[in-house]
Short mmCIF file of C-alpha atoms in Angstrom, two decimals:
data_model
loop_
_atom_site.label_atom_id
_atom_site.label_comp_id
_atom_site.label_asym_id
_atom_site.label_seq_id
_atom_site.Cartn_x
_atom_site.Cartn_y
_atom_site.Cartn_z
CA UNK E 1 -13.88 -45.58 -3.76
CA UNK E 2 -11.54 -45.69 -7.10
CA UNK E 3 -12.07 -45.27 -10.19
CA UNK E 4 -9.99 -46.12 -13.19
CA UNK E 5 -9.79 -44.91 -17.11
CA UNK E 6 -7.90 -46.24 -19.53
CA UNK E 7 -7.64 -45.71 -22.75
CA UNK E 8 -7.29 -48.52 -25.72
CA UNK E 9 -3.78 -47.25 -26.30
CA UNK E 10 -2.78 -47.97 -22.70
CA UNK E 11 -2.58 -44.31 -20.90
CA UNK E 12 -4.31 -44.62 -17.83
CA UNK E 13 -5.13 -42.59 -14.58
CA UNK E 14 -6.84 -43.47 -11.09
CA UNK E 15 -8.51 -41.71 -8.84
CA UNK E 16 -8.18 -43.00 -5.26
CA UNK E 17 -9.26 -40.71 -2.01
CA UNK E 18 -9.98 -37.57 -4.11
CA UNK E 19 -6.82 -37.57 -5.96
CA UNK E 20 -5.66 -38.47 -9.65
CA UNK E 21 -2.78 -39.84 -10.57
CA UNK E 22 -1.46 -41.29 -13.81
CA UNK E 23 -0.33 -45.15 -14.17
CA UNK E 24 3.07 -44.94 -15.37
CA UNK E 25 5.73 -47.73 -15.75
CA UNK E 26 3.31 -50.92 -16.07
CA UNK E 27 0.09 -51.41 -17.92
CA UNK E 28 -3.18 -51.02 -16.21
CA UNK E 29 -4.10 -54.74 -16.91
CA UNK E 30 -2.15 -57.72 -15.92
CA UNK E 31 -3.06 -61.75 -15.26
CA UNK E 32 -0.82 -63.38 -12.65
CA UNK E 33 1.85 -60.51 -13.12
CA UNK E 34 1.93 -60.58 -16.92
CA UNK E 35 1.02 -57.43 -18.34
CA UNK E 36 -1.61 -57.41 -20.73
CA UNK E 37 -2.66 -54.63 -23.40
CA UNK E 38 -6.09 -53.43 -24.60
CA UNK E 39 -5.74 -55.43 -27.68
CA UNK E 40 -4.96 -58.90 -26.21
CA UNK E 41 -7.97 -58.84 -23.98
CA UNK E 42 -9.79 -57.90 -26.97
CA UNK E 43 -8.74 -60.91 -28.88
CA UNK E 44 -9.15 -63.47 -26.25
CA UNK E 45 -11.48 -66.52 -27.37
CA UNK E 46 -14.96 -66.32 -27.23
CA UNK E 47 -15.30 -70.31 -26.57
CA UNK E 48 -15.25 -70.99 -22.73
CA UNK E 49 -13.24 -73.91 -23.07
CA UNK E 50 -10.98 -72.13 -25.66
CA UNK E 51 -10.55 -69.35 -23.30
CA UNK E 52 -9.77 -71.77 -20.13
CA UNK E 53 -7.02 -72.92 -22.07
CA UNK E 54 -5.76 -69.63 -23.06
CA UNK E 55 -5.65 -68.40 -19.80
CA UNK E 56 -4.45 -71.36 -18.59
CA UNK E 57 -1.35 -70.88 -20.48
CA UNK E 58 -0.61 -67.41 -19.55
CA UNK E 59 -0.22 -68.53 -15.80
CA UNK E 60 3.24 -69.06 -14.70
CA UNK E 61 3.94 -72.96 -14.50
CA UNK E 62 2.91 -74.69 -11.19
CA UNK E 63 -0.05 -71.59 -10.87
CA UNK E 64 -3.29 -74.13 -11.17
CA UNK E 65 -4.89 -72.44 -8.12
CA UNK E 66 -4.84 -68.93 -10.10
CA UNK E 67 -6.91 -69.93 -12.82
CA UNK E 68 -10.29 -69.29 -11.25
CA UNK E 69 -8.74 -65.41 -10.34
CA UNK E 70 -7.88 -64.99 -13.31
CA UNK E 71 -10.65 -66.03 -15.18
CA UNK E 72 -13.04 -63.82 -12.46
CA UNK E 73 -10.65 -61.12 -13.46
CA UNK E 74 -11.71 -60.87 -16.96
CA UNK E 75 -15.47 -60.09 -15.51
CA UNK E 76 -14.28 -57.55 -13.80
CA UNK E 77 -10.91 -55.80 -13.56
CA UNK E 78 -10.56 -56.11 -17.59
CA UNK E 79 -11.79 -54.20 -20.52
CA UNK E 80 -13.25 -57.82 -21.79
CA UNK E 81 -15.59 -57.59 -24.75
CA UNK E 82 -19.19 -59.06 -23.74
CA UNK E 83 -18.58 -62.71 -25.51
CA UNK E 84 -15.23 -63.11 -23.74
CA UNK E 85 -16.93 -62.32 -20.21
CA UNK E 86 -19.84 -64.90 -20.99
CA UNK E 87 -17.17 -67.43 -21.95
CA UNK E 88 -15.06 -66.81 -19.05
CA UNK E 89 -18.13 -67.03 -16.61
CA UNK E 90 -19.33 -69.92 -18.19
CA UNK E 91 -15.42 -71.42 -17.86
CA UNK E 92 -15.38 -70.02 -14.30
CA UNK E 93 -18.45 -72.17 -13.01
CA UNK E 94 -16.91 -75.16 -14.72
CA UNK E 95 -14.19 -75.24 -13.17
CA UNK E 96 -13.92 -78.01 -10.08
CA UNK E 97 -12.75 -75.51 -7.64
CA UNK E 98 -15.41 -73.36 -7.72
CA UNK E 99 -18.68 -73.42 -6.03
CA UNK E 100 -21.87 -72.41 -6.80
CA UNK E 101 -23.38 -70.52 -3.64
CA UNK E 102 -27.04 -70.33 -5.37
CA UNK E 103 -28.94 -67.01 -6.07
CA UNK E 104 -27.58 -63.94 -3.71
CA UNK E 105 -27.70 -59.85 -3.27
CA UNK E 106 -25.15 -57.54 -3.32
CA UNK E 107 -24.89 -55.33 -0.19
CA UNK E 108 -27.40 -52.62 -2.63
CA UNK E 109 -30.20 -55.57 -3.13
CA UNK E 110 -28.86 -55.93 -6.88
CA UNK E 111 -29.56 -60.00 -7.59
CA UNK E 112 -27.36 -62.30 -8.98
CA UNK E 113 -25.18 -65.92 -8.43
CA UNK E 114 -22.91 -66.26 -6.28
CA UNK E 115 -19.89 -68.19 -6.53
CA UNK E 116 -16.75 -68.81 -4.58
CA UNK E 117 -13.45 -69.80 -4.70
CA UNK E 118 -9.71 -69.93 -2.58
CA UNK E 119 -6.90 -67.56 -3.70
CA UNK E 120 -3.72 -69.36 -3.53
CA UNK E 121 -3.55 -67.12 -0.35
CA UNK E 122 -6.03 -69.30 1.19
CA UNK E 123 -8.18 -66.63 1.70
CA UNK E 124 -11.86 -67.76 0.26
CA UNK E 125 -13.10 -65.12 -2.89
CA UNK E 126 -16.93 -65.07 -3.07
CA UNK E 127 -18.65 -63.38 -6.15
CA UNK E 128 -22.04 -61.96 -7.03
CA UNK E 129 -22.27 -61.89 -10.91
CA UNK E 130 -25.38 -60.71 -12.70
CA UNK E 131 -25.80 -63.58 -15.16
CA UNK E 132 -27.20 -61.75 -17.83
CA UNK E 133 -24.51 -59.29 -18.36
CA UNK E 134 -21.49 -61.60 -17.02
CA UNK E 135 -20.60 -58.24 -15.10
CA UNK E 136 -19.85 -58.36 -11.46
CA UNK E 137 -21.79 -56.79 -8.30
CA UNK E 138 -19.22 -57.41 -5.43
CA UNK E 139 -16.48 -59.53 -4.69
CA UNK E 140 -15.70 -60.48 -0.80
CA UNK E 141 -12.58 -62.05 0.45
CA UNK E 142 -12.23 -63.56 3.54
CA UNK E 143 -15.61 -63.45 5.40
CA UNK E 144 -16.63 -59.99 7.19
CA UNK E 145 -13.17 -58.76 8.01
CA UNK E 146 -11.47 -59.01 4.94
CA UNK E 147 -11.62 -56.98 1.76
CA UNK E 148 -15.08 -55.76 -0.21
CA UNK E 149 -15.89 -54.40 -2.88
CA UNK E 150 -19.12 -53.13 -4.69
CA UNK E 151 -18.76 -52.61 -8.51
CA UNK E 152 -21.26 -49.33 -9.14
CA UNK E 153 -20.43 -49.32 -13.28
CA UNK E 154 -18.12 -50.05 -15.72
CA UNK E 155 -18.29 -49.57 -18.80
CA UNK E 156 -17.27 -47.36 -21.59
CA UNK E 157 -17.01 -43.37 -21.97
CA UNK E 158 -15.91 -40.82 -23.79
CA UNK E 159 -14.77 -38.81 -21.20
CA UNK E 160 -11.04 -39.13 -19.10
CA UNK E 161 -10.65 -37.94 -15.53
CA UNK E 162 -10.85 -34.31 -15.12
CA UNK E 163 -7.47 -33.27 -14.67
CA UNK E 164 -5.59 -31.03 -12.53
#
């Protein structure tokens, strides 16, 4: 299990395998290796096709197959405000390389859609999203034998890592 804080002025820790350790030398957030702050996640467009584009634009030139990761990413793995995850899930299940796998549970019985996609790895991404919050449950790559993860919470909170 990890967990990570972050703070809207970039400072961030993690806790991985019972230990914390601060995030020094990048920022917590990035798409497709470009580093991204607090604020510019904060100000992405609220329109799904707006946002498609945007993204779209921040990926490195010849980087097509990234867009569906990086538009998942802004479910999950980014502080995104509530309107920019509806537009990017809405932009996500627009887009051609994506498929709908119908309604599914997490690995905790939790409902919601499933969709998948390939990485440019070739390795196939499935996600569970609870539609009405645009938050992710889990995220599977590769079948059985490849990596899993189950999103408990995320959200916001007053209160950092308890520090040594």
């Amino acid at each position: 299990m990890s967990r990570l804080w972050v703070t809207r002025q970039g400072r961030a820790w993690i806790a991985e395998e019972g230990e914390i350790k601060r995030v020094t030398g990048r920022s917590p957030f990035s798409m497709a290796g470009r580093d991204l702050t607090y604020q510019q996640i904060q100000a992405l467009p609220s329109d799904a096709a707006a946002l498609r584009e945007r993204v779209a634009a921040m990926l490195p030139a010849g980087s097509e197959g990234l867009l569906a990761d990086a538009l998942s990413g802004l479910l999950w793995t980014k502080p995104s405000p509530p309107r920019v995850r509806a537009a990017a899930y809405r932009a996500l299940a627009d887009l051609p390389e994506v498929r709908y796998l119908g309604a599914r549970q997490d690995e905790r019985g939790r409902a919601g859609e499933a969709f998948s996609f390939a990485l440019p790895s070739c390795v196939e991404r499935t996600l569970i999203i609870d539609p009405a919050t645009s938050q992710v449950l889990s995220c599977s790559d590769g079948g059985h034998d490849g990596r899993h993860e189950i999103v408990l919470t995320a959200g916001w909170t007053d209160r950092g890592p308890d520090l040594p």
